[in-house]
mmCIF file of C-alpha atoms in Angstrom:
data_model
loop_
_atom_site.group_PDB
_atom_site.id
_atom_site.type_symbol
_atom_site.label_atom_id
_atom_site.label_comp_id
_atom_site.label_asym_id
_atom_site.label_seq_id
_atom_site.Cartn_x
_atom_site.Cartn_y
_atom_site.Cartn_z
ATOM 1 C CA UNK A 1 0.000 0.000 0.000
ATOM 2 C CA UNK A 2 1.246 3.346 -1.050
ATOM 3 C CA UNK A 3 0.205 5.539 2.042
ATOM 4 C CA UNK A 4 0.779 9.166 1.770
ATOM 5 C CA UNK A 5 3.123 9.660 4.096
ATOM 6 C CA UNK A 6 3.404 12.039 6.840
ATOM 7 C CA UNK A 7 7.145 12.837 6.058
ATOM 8 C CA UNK A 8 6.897 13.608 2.474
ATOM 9 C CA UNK A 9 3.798 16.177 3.663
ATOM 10 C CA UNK A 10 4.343 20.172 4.139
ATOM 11 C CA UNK A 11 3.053 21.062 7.184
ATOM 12 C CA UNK A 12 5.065 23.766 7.916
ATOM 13 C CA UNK A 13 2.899 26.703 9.407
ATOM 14 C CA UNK A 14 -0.512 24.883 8.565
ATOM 15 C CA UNK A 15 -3.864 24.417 10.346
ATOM 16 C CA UNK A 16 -3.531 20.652 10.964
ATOM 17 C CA UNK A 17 -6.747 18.321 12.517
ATOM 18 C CA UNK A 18 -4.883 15.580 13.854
ATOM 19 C CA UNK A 19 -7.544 12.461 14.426
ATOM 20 C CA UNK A 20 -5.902 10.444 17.693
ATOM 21 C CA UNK A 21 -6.825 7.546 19.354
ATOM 22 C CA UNK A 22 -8.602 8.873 22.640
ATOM 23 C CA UNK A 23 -10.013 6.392 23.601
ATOM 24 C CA UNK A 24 -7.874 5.265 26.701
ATOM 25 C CA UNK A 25 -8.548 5.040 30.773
ATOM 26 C CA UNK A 26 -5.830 4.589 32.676
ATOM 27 C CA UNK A 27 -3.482 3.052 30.353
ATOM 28 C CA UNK A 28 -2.743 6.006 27.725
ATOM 29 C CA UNK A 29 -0.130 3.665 25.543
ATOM 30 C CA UNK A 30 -2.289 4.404 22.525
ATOM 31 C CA UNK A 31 -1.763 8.247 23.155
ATOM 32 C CA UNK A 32 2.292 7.490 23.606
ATOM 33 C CA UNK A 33 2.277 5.539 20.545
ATOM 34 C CA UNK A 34 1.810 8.872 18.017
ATOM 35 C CA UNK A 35 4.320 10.722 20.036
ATOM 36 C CA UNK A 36 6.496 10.373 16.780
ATOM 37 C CA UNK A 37 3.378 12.271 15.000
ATOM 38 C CA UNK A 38 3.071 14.923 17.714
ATOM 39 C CA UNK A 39 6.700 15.414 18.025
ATOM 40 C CA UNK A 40 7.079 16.272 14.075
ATOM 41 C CA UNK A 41 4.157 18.374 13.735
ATOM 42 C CA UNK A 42 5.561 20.662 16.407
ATOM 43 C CA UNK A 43 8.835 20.570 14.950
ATOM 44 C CA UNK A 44 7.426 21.812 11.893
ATOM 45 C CA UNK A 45 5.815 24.869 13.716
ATOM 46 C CA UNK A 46 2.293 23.187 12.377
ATOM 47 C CA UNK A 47 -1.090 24.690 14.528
ATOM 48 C CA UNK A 48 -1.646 21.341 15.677
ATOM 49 C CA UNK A 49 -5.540 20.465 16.261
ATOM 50 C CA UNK A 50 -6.184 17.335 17.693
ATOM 51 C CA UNK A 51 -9.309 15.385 17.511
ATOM 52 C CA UNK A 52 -10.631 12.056 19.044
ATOM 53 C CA UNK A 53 -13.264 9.908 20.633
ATOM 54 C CA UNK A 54 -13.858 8.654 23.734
ATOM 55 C CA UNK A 55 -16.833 5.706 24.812
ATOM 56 C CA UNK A 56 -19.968 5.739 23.647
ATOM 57 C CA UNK A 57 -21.516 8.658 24.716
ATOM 58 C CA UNK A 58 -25.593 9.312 24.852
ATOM 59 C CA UNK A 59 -25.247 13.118 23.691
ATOM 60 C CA UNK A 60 -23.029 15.155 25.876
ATOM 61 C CA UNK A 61 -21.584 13.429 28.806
ATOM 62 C CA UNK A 62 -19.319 14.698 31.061
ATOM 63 C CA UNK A 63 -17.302 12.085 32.485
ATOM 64 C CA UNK A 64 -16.603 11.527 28.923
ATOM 65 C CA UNK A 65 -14.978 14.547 28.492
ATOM 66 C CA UNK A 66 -11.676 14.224 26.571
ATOM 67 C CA UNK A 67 -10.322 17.733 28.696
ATOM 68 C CA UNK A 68 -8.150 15.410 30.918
ATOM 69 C CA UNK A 69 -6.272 14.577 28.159
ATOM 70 C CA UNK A 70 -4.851 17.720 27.424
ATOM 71 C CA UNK A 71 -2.509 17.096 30.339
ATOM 72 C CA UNK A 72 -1.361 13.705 29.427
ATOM 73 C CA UNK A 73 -0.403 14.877 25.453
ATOM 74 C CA UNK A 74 1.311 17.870 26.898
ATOM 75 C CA UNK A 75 3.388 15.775 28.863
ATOM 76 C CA UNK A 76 4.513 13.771 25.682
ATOM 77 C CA UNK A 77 5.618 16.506 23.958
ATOM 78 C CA UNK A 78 6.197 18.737 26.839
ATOM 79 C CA UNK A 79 4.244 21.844 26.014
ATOM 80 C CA UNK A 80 0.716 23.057 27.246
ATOM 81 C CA UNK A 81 -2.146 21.747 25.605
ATOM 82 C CA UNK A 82 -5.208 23.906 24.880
ATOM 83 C CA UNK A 83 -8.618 22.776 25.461
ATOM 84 C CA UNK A 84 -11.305 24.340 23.836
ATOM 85 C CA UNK A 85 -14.204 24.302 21.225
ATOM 86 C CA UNK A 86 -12.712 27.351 19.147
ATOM 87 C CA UNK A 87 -9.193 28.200 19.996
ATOM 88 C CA UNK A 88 -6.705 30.614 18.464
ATOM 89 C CA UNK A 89 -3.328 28.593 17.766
ATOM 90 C CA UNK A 90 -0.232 29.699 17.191
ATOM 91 C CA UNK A 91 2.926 28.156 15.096
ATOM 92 C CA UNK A 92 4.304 24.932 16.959
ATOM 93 C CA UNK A 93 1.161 25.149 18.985
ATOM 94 C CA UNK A 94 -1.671 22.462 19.742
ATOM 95 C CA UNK A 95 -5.208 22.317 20.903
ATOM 96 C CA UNK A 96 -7.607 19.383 21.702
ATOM 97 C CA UNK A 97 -11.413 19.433 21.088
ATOM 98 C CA UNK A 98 -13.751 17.962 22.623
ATOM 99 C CA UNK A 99 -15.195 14.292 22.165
ATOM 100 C CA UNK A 100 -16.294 13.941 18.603
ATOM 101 C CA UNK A 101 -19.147 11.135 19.979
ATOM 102 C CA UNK A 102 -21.168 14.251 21.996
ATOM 103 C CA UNK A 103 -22.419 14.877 18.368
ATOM 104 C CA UNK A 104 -24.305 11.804 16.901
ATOM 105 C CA UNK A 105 -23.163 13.111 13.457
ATOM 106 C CA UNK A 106 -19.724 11.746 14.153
ATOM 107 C CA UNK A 107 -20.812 8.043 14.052
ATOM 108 C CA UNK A 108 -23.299 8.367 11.228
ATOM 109 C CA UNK A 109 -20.892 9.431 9.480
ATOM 110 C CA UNK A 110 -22.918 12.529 8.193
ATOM 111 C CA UNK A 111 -21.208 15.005 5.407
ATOM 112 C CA UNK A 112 -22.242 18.318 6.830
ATOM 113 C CA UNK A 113 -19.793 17.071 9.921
ATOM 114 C CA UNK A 114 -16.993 16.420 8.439
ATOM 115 C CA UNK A 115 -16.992 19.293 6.422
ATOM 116 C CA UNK A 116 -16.989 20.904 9.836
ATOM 117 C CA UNK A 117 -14.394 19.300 10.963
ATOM 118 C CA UNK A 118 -12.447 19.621 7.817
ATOM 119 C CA UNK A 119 -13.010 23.653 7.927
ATOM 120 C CA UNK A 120 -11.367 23.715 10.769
ATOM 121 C CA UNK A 121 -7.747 23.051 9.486
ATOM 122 C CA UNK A 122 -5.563 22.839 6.113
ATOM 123 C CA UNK A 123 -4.404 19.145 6.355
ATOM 124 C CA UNK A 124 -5.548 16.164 8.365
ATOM 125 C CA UNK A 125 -3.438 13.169 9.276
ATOM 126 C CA UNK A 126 -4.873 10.400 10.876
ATOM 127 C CA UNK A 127 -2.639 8.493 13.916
ATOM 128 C CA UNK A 128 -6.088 6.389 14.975
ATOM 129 C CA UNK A 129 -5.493 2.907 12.960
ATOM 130 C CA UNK A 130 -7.364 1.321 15.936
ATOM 131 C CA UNK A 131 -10.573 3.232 15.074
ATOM 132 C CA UNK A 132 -9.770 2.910 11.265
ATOM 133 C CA UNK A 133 -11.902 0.213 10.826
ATOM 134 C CA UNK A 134 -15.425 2.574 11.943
ATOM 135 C CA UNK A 135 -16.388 4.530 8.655
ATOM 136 C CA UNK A 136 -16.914 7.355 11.082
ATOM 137 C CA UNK A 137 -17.325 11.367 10.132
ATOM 138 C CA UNK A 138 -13.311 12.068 11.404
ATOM 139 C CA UNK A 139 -12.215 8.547 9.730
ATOM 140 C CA UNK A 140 -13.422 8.361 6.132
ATOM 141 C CA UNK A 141 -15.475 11.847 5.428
ATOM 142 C CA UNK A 142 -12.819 14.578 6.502
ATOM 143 C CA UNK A 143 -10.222 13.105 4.162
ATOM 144 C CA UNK A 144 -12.318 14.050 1.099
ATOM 145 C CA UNK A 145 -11.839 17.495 1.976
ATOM 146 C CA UNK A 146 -8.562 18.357 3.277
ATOM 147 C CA UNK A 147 -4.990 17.283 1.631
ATOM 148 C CA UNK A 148 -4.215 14.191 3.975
ATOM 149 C CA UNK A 149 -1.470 11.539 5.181
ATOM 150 C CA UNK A 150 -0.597 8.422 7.528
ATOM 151 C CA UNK A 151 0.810 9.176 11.177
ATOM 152 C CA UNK A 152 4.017 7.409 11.957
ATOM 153 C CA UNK A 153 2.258 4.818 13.748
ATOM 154 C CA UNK A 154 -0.754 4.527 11.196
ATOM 155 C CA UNK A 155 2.396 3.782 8.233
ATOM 156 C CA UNK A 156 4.099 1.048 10.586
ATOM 157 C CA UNK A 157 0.625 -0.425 11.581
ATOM 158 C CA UNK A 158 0.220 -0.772 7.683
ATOM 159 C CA UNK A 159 3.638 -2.045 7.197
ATOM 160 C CA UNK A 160 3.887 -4.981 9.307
ATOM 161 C CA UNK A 161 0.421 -6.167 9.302
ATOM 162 C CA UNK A 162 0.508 -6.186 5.665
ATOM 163 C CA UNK A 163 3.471 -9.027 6.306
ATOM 164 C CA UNK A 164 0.577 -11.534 7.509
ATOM 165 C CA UNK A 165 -0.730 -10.923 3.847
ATOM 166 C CA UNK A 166 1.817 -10.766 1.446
ATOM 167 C CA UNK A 167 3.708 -14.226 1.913
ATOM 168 C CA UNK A 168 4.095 -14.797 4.992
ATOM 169 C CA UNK A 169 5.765 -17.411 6.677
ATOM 170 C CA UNK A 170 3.504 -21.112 7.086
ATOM 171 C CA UNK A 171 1.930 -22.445 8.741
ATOM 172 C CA UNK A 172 0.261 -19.043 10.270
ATOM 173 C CA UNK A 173 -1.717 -19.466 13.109
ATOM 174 C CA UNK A 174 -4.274 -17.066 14.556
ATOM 175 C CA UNK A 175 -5.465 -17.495 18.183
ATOM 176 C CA UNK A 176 -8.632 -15.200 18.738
ATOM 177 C CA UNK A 177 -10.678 -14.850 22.017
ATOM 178 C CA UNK A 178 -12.650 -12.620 23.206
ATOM 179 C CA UNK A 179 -16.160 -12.068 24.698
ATOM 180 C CA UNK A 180 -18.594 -10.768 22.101
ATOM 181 C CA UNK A 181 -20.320 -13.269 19.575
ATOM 182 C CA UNK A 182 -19.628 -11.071 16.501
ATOM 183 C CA UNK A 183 -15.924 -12.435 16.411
ATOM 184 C CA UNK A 184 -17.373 -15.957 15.702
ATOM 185 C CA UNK A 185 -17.815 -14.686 12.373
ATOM 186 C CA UNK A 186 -14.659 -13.711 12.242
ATOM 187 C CA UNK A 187 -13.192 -16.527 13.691
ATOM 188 C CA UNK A 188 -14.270 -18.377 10.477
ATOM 189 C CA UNK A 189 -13.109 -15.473 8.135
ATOM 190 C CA UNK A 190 -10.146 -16.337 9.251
ATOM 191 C CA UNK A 191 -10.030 -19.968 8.044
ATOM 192 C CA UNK A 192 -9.871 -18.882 4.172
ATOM 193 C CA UNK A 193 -6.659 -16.979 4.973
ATOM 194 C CA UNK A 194 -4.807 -19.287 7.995
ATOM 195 C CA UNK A 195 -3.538 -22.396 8.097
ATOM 196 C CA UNK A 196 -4.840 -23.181 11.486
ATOM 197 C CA UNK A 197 -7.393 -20.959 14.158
ATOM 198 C CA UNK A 198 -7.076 -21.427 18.059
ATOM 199 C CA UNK A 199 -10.467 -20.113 19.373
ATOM 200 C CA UNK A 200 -10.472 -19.294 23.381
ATOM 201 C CA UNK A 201 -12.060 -16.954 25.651
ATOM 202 C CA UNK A 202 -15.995 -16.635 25.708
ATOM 203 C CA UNK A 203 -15.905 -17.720 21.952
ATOM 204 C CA UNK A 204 -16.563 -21.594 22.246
ATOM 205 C CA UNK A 205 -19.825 -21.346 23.962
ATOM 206 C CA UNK A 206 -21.119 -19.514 21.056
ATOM 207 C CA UNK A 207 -20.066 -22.280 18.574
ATOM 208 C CA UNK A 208 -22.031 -24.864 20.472
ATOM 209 C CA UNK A 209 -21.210 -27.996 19.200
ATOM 210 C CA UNK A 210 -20.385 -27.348 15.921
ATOM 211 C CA UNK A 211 -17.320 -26.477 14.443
ATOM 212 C CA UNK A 212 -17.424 -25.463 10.435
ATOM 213 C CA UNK A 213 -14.326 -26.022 9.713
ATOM 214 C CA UNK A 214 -12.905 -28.619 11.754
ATOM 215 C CA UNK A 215 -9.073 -29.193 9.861
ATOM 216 C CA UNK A 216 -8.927 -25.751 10.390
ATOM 217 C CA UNK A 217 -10.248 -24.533 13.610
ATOM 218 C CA UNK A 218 -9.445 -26.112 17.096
ATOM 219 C CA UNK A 219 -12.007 -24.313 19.466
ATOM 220 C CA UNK A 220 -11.180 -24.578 23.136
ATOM 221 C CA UNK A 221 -13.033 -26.252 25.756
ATOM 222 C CA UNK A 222 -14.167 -24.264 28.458
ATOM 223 C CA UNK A 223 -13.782 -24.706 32.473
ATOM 224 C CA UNK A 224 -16.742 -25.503 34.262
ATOM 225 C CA UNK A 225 -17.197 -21.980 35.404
ATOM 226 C CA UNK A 226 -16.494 -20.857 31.881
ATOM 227 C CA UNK A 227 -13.977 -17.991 32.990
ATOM 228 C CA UNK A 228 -10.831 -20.244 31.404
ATOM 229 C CA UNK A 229 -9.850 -22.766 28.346
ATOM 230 C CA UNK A 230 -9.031 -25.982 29.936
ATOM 231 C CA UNK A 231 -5.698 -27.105 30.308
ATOM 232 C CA UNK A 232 -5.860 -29.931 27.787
ATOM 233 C CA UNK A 233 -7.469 -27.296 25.113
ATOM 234 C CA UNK A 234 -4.380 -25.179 26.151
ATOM 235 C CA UNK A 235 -1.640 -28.295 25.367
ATOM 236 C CA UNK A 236 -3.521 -28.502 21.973
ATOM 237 C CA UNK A 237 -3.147 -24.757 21.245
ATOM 238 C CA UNK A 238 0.794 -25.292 22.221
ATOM 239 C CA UNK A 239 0.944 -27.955 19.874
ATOM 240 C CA UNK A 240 -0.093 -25.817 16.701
ATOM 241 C CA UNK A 241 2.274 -23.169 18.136
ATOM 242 C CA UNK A 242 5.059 -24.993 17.842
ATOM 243 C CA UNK A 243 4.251 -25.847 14.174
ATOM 244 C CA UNK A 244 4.236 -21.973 13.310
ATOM 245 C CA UNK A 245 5.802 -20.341 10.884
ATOM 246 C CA UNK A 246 3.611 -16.669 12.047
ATOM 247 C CA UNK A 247 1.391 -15.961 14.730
ATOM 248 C CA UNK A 248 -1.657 -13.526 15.409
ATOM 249 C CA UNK A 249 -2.430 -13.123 18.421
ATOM 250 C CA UNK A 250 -6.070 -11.736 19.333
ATOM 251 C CA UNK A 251 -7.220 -11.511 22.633
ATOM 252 C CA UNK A 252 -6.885 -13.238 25.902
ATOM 253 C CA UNK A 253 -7.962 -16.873 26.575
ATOM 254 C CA UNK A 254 -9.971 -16.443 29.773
ATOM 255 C CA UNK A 255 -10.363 -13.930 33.284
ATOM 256 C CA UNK A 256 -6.209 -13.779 33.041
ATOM 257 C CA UNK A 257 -6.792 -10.578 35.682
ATOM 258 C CA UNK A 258 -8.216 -12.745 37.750
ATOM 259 C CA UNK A 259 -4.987 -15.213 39.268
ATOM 260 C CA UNK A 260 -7.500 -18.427 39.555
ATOM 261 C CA UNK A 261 -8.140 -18.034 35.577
ATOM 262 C CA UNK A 262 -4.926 -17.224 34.308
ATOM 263 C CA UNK A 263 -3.163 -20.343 33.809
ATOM 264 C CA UNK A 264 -4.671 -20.962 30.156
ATOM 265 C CA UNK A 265 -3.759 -17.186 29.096
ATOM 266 C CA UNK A 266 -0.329 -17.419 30.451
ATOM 267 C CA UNK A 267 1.277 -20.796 29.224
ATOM 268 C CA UNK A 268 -0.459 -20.112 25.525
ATOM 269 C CA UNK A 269 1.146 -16.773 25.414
ATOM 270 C CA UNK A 270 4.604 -18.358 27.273
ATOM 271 C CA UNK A 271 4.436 -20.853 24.006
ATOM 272 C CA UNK A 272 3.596 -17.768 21.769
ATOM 273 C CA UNK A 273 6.463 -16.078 23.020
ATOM 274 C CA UNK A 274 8.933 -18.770 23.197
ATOM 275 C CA UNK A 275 8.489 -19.942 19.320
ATOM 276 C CA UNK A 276 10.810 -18.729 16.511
ATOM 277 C CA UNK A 277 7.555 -17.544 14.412
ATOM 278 C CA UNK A 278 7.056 -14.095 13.130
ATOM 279 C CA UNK A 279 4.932 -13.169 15.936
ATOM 280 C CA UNK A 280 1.845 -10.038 15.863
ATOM 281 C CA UNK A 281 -0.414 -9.171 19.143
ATOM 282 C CA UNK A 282 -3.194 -6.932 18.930
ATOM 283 C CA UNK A 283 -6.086 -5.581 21.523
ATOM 284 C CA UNK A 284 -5.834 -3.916 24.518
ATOM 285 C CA UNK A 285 -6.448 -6.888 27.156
ATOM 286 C CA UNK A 286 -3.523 -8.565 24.924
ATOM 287 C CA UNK A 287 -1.335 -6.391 25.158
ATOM 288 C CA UNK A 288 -1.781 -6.077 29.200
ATOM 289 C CA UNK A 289 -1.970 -9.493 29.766
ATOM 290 C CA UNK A 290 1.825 -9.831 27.771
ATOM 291 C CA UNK A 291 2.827 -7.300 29.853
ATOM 292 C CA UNK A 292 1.849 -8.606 33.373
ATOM 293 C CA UNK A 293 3.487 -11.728 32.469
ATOM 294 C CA UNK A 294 6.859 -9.496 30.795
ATOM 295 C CA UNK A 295 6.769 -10.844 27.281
ATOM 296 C CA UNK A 296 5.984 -8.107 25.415
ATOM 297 C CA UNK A 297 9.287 -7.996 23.748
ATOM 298 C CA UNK A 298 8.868 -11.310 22.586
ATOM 299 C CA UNK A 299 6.895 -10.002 19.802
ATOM 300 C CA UNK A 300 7.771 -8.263 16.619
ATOM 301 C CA UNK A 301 4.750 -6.052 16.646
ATOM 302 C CA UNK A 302 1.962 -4.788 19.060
ATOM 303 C CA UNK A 303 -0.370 -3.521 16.991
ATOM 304 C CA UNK A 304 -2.676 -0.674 18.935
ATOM 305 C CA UNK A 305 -5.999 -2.537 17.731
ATOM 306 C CA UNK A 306 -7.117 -5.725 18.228
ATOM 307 C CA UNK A 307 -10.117 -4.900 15.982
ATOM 308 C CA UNK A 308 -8.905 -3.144 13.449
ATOM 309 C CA UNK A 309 -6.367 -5.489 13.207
ATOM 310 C CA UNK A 310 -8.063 -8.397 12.555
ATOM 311 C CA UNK A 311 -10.651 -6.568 10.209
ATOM 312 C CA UNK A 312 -7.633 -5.663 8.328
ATOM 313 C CA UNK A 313 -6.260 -9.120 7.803
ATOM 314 C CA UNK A 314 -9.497 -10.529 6.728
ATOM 315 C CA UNK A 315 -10.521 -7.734 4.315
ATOM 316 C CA UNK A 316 -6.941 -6.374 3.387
ATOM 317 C CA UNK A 317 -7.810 -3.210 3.933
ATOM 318 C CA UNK A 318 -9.934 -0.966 6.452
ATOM 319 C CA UNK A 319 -12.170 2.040 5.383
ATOM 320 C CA UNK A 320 -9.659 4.494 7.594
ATOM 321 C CA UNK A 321 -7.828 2.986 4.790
ATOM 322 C CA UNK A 322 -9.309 3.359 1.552
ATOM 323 C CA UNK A 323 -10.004 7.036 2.707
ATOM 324 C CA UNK A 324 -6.545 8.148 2.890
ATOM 325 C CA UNK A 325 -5.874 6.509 -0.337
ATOM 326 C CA UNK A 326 -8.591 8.074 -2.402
#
């Protein structure tokens, strides 16, 4: 995929709308992760204005309210941040708005919005891959009206996802888990593109007791309290593992915050991170689980979305995407 690409972008002295993840609580690691972005627009004196999400807000609701996020970008690039609706911004300066979701327009997607939006600056750059799978207002309809590129982040989320695509390395193996039944349906997307699926988490019980695809897909058996894989599913998983040429890794296999339903979690991401595979990780309960039990840097690449990431290696492409490309 030929991005446009932040670097090759003048954005020297320009109105900028910057769409961020925002979506964060305590852990802000998606924030960190465009501190590359951040960092070069303020090198490049651009009048930085940043726009994001938060939940899913009913009309305006305060404890919603992205304000408390000035703070924590300010610290990353360590300058004040301005909150407000309408701000004037100086060169090298930045401002956040407030949560796009207070207006329903944003996730209908409606024209009139972005064009809002997109009157607000004189180039928009989107650093919110995780969100670039929602054909949202800020996602898909701003880029039709403003000159446009990749953040850092967005380019390198691109970059080495596209590597489960193009050739990669067999067998590839994708272990997804999660909680919500929609990801069944992914789950067996996923069998026209891997060699082998490893389904955990809440997932089984929706399967009942059928399995599609059954040379393909090994779906996990479930404790009796349903809150873990057992520890024979979990041997079964390791076994496939081993075999790997590439991993995805999608979500957590059970409770792993909770100590008495982490053992199924923890020894199939030990074998995840132990094999010689090209290895991915994705999702936000992921990516705290591998770092309670200190393997993130077993992994070639984090990516900040477990759902976009996984939309994006089923359909090749997300509509985040496809909008920066037009």
């Amino acid at each position: 995929m030929n991005l446009p690409e932040l670097s090759d972008s003048n954005v020297k002295g320009k109105k900028v709308l910057l769409r961020l993840d925002l979506d964060v609580g305590v852990d802000t690691s998606r924030i960190e992760s465009a501190k590359e972005t951040l960092e070069f627009l303020v090198e490049n004196s651009a009048k930085t204005i940043i726009i994001g999400h938060k939940g899913r807000p009913d009309g305006v609701e305060e404890p919603l309210s992205l304000r408390p996020l000035a703070k924590v970008i300010g610290a990353l690039v360590g300058k004040e941040v301005g909150f407000a609706e309408n701000a004037t911004i100086e060169e090298g300066e930045m401002v956040l708005l407030e949560n796009l979701r207070f207006d329903s327009r944003e996730e209908n997607n409606d024209e009139n919005f972005a064009k809002e939006l997109a009157s607000l600056g004189q180039f928009f750059v989107n650093e919110a891959f995780a969100v670039s799978h929602r054909p949202h207002a800020s996602i898909v309809g701003v880029p039709k009206y403003l000159p446009h590129a990749a953040g850092f982040r967005f380019t390198q989320e691109v970059e080495n996802l596209n590597k489960i695509l193009v050739n990669p390395k067999r067998p590839l193996v994708v272990i997804i888990s999660g909680i919500k039944e929609d990801k069944v349906e992914m789950a067996k997307s996923l069998t026209q593109i891997a060699d082998m699926v490893l389904v955990g988490g809440k997932l089984p019980k929706y399967f009942g007791d059928t399995n599609p695809s059954p040379k393909k897909l090994i779906i996990g058996d479930l404790s009796f309290d349903g809150f873990d894989i057992t520890l024979n599913s979990a041997e079964r998983f390791k076994v496939e593992i081993a075999k790997a040429g590439t991993i995805v890794l999608a979500g957590v296999l059970g409770k792993y915050e909770d100590e008495g339903h982490r053992q199924g979690t923890k020894e199939v991401f030990e074998a995840v991170a132990a094999c010689n595979a090209y290895k991915i990780a994705g999702g936000g309960d992921t990516e705290a689980a591998l770092s309670l039990f200190g393997l993130t840097d077993k992994f070639d690449w984090i990516s900040v979305g477990g759902g976009a990431m996984l939309d994006f290696i089923v359909k090749g492409t997300l509509p985040g995407i496809a909008a920066l490309l037009e």
